[in-house]
PDB file of C-alpha atoms and ligand atoms in Angstrom:
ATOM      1  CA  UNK Z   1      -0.801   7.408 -17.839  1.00 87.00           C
ATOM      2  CA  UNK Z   2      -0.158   5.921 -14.404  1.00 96.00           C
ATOM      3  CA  UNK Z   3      -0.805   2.029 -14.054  1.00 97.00           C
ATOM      4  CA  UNK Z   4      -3.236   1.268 -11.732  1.00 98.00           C
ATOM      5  CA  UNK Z   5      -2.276  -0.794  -8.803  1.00 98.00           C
ATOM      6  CA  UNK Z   6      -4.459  -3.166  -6.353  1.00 98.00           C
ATOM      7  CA  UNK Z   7      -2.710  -4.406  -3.481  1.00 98.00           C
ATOM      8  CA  UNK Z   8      -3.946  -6.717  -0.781  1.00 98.00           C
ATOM      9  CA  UNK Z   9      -3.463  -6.620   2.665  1.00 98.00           C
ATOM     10  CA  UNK Z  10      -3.810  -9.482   4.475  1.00 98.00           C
ATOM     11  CA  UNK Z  11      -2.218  -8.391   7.883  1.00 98.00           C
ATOM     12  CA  UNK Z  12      -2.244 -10.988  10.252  1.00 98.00           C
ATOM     13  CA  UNK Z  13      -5.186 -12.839   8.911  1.00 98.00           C
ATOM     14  CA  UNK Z  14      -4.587 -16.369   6.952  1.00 98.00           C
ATOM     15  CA  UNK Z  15      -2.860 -20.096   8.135  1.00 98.00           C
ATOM     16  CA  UNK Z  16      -0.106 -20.474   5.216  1.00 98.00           C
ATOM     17  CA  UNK Z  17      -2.218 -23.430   4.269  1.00 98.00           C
ATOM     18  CA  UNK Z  18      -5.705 -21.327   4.207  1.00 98.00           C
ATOM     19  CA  UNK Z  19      -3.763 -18.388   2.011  1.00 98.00           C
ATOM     20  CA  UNK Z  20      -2.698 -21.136  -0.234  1.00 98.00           C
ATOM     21  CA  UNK Z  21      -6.210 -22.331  -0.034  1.00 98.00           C
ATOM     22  CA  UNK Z  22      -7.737 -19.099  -0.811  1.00 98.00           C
ATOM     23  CA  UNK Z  23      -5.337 -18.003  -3.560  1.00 98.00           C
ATOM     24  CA  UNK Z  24      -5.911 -21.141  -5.501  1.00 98.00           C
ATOM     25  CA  UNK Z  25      -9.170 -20.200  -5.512  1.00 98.00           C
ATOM     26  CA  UNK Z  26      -9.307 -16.688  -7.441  1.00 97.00           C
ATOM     27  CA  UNK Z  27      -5.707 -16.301  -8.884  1.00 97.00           C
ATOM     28  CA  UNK Z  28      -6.924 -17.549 -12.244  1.00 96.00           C
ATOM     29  CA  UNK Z  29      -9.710 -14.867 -12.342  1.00 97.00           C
ATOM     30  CA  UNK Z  30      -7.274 -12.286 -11.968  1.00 97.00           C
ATOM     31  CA  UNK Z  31      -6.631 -10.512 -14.837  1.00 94.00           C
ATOM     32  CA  UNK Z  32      -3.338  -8.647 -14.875  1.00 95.00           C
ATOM     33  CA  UNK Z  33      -3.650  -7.804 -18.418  1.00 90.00           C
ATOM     34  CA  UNK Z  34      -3.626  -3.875 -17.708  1.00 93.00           C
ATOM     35  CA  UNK Z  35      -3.262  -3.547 -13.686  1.00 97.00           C
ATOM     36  CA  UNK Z  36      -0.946  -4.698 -11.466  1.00 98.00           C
ATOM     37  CA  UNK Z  37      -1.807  -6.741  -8.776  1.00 98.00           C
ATOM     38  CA  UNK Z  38      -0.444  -7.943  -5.537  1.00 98.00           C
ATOM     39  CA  UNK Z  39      -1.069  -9.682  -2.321  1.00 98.00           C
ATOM     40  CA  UNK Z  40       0.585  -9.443   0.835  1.00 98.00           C
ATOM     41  CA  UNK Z  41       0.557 -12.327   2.961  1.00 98.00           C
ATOM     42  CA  UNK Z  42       2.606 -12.792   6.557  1.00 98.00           C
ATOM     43  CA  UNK Z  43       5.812 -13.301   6.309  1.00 98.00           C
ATOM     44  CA  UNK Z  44       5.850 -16.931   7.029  1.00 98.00           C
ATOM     45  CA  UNK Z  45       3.580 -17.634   4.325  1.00 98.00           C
ATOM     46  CA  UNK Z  46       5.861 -15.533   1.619  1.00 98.00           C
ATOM     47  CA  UNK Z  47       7.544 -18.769   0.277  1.00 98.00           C
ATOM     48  CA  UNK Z  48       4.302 -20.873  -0.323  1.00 98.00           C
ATOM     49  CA  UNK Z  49       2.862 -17.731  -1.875  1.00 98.00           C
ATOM     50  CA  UNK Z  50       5.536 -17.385  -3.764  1.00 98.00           C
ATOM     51  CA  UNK Z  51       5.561 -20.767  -5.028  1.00 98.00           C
ATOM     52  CA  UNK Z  52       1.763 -20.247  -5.696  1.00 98.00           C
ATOM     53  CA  UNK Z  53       2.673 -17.340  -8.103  1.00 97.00           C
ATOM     54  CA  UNK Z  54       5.348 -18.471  -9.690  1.00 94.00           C
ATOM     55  CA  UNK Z  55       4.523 -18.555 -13.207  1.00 91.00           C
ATOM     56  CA  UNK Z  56       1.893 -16.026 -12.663  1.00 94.00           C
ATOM     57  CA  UNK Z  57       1.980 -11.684 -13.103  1.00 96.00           C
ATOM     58  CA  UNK Z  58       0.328 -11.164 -10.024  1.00 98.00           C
ATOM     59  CA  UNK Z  59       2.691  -9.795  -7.235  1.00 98.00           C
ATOM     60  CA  UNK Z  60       4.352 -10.592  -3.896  1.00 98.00           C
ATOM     61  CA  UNK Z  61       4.546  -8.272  -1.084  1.00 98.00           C
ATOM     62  CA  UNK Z  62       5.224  -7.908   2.486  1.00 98.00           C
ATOM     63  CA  UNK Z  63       3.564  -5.936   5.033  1.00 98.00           C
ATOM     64  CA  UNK Z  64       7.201  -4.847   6.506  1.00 98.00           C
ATOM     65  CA  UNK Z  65      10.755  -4.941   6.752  1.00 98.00           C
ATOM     66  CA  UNK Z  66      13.892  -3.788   8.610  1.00 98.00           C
ATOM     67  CA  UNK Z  67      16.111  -1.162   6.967  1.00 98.00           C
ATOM     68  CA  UNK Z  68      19.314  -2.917   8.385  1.00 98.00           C
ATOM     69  CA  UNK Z  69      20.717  -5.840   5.862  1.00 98.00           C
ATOM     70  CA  UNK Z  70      21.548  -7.863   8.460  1.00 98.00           C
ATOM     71  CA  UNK Z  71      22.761  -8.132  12.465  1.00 98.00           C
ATOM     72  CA  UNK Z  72      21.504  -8.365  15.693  1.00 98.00           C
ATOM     73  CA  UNK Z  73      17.650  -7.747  15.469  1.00 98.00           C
ATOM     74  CA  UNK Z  74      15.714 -10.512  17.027  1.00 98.00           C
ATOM     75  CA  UNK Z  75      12.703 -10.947  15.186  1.00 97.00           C
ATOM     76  CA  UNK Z  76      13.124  -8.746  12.290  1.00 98.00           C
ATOM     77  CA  UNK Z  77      13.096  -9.239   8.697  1.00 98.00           C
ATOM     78  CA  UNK Z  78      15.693  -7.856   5.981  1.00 98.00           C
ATOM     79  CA  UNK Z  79      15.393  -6.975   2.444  1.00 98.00           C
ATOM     80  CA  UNK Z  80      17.557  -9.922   1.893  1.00 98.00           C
ATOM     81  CA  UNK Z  81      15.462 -12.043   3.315  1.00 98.00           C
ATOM     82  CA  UNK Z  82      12.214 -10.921   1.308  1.00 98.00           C
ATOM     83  CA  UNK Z  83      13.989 -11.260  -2.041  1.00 98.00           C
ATOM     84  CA  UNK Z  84      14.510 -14.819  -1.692  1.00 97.00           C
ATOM     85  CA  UNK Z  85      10.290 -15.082  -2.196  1.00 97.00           C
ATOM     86  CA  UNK Z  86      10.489 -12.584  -5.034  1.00 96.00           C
ATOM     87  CA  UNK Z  87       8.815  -9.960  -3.116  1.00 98.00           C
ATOM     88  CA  UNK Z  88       8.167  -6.382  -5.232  1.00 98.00           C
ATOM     89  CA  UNK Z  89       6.608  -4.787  -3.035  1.00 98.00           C
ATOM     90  CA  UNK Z  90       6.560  -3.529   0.870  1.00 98.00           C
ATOM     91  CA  UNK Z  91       4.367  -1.767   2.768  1.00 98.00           C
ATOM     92  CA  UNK Z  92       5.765   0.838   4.872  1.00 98.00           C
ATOM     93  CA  UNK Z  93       4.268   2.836   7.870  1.00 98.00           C
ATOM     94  CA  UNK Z  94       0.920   1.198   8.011  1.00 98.00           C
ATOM     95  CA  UNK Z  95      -1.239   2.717  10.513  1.00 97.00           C
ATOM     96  CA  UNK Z  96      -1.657  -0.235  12.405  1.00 97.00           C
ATOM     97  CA  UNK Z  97       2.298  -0.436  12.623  1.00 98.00           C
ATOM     98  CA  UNK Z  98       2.338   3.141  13.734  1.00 98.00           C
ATOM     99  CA  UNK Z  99      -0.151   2.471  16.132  1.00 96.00           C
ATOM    100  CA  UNK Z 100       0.358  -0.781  17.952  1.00 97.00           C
ATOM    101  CA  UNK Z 101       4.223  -0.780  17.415  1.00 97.00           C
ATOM    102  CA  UNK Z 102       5.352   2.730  17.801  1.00 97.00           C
ATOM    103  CA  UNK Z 103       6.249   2.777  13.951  1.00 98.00           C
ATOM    104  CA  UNK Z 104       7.635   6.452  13.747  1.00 98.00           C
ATOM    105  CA  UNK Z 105       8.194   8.440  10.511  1.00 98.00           C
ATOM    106  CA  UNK Z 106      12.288   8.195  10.856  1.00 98.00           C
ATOM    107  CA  UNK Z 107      12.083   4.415  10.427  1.00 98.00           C
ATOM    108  CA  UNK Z 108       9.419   4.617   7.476  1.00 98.00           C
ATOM    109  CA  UNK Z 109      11.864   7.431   5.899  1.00 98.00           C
ATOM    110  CA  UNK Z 110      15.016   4.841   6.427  1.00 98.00           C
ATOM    111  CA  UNK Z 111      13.140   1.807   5.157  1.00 98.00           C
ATOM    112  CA  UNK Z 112      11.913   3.871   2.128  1.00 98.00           C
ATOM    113  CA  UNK Z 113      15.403   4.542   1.289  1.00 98.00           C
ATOM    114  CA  UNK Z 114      16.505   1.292   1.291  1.00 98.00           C
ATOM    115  CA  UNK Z 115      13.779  -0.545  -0.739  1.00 98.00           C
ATOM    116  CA  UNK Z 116      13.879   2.063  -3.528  1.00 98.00           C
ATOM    117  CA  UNK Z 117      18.301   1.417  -3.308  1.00 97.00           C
ATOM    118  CA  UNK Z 118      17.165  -2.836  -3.552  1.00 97.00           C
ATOM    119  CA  UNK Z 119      14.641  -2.109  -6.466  1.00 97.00           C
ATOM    120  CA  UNK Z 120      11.375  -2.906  -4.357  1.00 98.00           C
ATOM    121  CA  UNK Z 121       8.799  -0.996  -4.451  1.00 98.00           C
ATOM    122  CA  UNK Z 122       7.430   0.799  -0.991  1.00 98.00           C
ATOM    123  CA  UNK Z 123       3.739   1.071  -0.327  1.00 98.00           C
ATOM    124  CA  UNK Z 124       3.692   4.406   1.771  1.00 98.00           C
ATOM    125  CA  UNK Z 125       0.755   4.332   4.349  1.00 98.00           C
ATOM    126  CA  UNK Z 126      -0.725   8.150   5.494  1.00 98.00           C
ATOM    127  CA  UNK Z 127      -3.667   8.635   6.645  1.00 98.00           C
ATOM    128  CA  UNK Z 128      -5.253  11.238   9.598  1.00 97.00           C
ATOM    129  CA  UNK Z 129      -7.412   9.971  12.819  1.00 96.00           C
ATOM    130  CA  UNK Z 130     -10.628  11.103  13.315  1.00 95.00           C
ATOM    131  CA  UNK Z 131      -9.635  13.602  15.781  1.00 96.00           C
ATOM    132  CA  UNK Z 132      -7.169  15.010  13.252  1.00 97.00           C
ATOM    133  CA  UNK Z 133     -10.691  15.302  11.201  1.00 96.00           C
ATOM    134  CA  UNK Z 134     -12.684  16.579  12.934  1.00 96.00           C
ATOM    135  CA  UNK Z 135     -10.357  19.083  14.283  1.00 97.00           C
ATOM    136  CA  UNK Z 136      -9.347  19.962  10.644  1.00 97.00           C
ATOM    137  CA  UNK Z 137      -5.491  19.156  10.677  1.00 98.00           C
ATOM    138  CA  UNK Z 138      -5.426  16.291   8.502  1.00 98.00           C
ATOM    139  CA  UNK Z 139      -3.747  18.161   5.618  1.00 98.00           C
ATOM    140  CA  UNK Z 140      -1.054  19.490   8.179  1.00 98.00           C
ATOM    141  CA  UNK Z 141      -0.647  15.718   9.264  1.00 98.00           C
ATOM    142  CA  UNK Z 142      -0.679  13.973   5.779  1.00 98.00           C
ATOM    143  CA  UNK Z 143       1.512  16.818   4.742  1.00 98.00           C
ATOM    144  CA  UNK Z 144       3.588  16.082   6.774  1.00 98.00           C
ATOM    145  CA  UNK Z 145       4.005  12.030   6.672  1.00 98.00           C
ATOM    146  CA  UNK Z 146       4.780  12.434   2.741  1.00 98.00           C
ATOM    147  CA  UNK Z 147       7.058  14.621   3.161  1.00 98.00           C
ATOM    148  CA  UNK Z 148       9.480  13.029   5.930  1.00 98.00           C
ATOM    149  CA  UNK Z 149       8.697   9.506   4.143  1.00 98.00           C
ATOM    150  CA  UNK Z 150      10.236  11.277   1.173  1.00 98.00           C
ATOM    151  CA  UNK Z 151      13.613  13.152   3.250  1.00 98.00           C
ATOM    152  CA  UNK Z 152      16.586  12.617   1.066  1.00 97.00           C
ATOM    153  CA  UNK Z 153      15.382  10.507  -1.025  1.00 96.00           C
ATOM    154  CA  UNK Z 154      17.013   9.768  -4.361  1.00 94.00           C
ATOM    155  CA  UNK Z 155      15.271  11.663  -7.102  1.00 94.00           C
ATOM    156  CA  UNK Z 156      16.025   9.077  -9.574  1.00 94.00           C
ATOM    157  CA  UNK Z 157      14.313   6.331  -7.788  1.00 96.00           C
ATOM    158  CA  UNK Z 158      11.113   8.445  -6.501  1.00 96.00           C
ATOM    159  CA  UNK Z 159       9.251   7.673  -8.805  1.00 96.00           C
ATOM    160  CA  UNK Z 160       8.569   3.834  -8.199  1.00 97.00           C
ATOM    161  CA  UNK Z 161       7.166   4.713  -4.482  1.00 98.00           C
ATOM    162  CA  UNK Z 162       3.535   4.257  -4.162  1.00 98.00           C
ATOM    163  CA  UNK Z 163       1.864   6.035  -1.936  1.00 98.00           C
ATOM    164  CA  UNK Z 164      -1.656   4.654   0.108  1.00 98.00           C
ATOM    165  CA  UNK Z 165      -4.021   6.989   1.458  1.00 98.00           C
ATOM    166  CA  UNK Z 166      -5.138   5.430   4.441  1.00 98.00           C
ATOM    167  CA  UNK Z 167      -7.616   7.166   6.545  1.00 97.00           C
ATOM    168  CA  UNK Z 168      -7.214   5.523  10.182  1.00 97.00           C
ATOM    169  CA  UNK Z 169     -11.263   6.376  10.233  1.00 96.00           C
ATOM    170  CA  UNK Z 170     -12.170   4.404   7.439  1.00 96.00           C
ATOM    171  CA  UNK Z 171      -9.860   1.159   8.121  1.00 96.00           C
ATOM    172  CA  UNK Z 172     -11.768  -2.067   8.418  1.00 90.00           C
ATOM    173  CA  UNK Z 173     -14.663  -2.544   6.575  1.00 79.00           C
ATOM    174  CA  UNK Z 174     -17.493  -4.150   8.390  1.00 78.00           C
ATOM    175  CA  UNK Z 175     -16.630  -1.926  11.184  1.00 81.00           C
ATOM    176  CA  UNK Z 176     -16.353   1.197   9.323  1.00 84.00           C
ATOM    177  CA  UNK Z 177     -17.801   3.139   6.123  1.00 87.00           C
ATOM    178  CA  UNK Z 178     -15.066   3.912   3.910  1.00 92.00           C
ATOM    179  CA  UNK Z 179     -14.409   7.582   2.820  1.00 94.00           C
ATOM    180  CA  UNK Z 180     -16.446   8.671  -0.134  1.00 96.00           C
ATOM    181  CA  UNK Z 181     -14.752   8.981  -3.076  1.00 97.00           C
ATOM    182  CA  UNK Z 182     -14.873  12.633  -3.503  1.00 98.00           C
ATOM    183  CA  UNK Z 183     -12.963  12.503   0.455  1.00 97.00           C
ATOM    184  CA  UNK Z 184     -10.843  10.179  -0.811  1.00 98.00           C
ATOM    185  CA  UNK Z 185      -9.630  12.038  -4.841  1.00 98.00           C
ATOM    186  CA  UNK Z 186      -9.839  15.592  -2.326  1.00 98.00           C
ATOM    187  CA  UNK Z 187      -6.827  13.989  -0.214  1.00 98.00           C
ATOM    188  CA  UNK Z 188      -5.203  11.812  -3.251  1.00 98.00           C
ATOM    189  CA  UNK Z 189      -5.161  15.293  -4.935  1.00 98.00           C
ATOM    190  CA  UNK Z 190      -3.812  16.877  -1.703  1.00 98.00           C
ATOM    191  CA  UNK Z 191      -0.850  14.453  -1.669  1.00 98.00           C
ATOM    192  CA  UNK Z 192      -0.265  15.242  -5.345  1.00 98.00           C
ATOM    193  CA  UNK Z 193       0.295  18.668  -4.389  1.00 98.00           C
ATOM    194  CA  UNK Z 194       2.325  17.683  -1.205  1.00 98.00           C
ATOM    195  CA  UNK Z 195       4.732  15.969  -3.967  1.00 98.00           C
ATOM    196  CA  UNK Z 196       4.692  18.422  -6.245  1.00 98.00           C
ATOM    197  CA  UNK Z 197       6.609  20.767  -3.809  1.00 97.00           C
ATOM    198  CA  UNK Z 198       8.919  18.359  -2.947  1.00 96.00           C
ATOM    199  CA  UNK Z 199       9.652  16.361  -6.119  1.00 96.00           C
ATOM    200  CA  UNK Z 200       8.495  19.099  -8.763  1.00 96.00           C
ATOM    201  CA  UNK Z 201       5.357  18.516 -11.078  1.00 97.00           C
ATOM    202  CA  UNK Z 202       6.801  16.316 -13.831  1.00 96.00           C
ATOM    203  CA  UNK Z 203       7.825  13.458 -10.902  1.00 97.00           C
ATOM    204  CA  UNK Z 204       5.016  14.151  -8.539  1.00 97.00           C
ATOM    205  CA  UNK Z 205       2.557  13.260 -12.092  1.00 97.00           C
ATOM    206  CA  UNK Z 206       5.142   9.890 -12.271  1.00 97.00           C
ATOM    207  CA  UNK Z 207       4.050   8.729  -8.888  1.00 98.00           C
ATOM    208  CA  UNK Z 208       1.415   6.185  -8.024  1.00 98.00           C
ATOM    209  CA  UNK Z 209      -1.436   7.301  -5.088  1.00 98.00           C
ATOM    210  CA  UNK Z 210      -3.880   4.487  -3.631  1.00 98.00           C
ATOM    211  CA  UNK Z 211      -6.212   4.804  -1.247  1.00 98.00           C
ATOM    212  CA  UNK Z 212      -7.373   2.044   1.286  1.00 98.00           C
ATOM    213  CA  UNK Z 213     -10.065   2.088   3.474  1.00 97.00           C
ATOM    214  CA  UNK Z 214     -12.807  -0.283   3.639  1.00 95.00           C
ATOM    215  CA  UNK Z 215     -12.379  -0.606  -0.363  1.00 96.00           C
ATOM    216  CA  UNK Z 216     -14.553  -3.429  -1.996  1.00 96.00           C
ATOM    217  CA  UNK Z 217     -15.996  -4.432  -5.349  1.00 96.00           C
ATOM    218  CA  UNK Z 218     -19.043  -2.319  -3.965  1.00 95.00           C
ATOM    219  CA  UNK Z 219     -17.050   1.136  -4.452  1.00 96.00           C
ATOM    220  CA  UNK Z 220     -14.052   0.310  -6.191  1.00 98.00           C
ATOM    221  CA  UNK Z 221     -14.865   1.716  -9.809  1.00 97.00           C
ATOM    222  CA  UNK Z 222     -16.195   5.142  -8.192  1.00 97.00           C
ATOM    223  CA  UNK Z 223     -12.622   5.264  -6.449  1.00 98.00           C
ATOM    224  CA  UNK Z 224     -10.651   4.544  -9.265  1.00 98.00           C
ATOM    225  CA  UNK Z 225     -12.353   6.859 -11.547  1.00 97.00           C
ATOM    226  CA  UNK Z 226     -10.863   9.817  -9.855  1.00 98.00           C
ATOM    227  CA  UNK Z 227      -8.089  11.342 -11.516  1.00 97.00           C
ATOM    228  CA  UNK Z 228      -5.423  11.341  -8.629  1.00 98.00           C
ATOM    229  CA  UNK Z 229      -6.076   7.583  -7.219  1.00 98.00           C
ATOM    230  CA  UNK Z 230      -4.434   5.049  -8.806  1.00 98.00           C
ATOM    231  CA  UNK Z 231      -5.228   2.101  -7.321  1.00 98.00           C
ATOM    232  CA  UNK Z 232      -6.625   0.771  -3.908  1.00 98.00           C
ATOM    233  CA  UNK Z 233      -4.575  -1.171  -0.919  1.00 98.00           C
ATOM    234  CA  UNK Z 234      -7.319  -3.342   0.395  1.00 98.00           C
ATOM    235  CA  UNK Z 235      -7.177  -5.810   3.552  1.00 97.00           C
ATOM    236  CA  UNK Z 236     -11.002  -7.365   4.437  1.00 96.00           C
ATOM    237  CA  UNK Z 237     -11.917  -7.358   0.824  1.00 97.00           C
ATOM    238  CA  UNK Z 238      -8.494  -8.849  -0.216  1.00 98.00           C
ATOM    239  CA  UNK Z 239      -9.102 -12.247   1.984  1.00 98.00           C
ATOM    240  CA  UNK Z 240     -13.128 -12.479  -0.321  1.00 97.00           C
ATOM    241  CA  UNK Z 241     -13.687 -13.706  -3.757  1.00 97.00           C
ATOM    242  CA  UNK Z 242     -14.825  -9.914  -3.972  1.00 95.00           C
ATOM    243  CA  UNK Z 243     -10.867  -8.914  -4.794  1.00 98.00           C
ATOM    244  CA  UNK Z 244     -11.759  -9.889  -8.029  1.00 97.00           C
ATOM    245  CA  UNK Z 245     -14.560  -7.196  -8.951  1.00 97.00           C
ATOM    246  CA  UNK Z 246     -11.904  -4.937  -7.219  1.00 98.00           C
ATOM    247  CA  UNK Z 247      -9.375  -5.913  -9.766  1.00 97.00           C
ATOM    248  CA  UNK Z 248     -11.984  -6.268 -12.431  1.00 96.00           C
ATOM    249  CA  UNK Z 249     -13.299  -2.426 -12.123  1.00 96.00           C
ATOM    250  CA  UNK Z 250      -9.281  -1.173 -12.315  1.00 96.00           C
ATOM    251  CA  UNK Z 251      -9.507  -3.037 -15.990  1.00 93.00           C
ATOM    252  CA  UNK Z 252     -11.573  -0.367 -17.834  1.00 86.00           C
ATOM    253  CA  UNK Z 253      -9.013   2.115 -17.413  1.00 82.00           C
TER     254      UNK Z 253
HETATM  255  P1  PGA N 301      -9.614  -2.539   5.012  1.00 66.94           P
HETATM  256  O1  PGA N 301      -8.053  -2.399   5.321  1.00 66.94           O
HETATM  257  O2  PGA N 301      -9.762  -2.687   3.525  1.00 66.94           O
HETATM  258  O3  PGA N 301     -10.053  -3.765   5.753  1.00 66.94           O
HETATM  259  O4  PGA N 301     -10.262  -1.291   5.520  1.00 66.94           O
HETATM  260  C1  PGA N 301      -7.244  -1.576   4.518  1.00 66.94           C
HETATM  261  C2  PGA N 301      -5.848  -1.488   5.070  1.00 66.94           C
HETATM  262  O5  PGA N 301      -5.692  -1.428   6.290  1.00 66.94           O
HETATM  263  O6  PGA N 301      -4.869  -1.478   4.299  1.00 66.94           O
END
């Protein structure tokens, strides 16, 4: 049985002193009894977060990272670095990285590597355009994502990646409807395929799929009662006192 997992994204939303604020507010409704649960903040609000969850099961994460340990990278961030605020988890390839800063499958494959070697755990973002939809290649193109995330990786460690179906189409609720759950278990179950190739069936069963896409408290049980997603990455609805009835409909699994 795979644990489920609800992550939130809070991208470049939040004041360190508002995500304190909000946090405050809802972490002692969050019950981690049976789910794990995380929230990624910016980076420069990591060590108030931190703080914040200190005596607490709920997770850090970060929405990136640089796969070198250390040198001469203005402006990046190291692994190092994150562990010093306890983070668990990073996300890796988001489409908005890929998009707006040229985030190419090589450099989600290296930072993969490296968080699984450090014993964090690496949310994988795929997810297809519209175009891709509409002109049916999104299997080609998600197929392809897991698999060079995945080049070379250690077999041993595989199986603490999580991977976040992400469909560029659905991103940004308000804006956007999110995929239907039957879209989003029909891709969840395509990238349990996709693994089972690589990684063989007993791993690929090991490894956690999310989706994200305009998930809320509105839709989350339908989502989570598929059998291949595992959990949901969530940005709009992770900033709302909603991430609770997100969290909440993971528990009756
Ligand atoms: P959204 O964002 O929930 O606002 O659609 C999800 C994500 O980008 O991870």
């Amino acid at each position: 049985m795979r644990k489920k997992i609800i992550v939130g994204n809070w991208k470049m939303n939040f004041k360190t002193s508002e995500a304190v604020e909000f946090l405050n507010s809802i972490k002692d409704d969050i019950n981690t009894d049976k789910v794990n649960v995380a929230f990624c903040p910016s980076y420069v609000a990591l060590r108030d977060i931190s703080e914040v969850l200190k005596n607490n099961k709920i997770g850090v994460g970060a929405q990136n990272v640089y796969f070198e340990p250390s040198g001469t990278y203005t402006g990046e961030i190291s692994i190092g670095m994150l562990k010093e605020f306890n983070v668990e988890y990073v996300i890796v390839g988001h489409s908005e990285r890929r998009t707006f800063f040229n985030e190419t499958d090589e450099a989600v494959n290296k930072k993969v590597k490296v968080l699984l070697d450090e014993n964090i755990i690496p949310i994988v973002c795929v997810g297809e355009n519209l175009e891709e939809r509409q002109k049916n290649i999104h299997k080609e193109k998600i197929e392809m994502q897991v698999t060079k995330a995945l080049e070379d990786v250690s077999l041993d460690l595989v199986k603490n990646i999580v991977i976040a179906y992400e469909p560029l189409w659905a991103i940004n609720s308000g804006n956007t409807e999110p995929a239907t759950s039957e879209q989003a278990e029909e891709m969840c179950a395509f990238i349990r395929l996709v693994l089972k190739k690589i990684l063989g069936d007993k791993l690929a069963e090991k490894v956690r799929i999310q989706y994200g896409g305009s998930a809320g408290g509105k839709n989350a049980k339908e989502l989570l009662e598929k059998p291949n997603i595992d959990g949901l990455l969530v940005g709009t609805a992770s900033m709302k006192p909603d991430f609770v009835n997100i969290v909440n409909a993971a528990l009756i699994f």
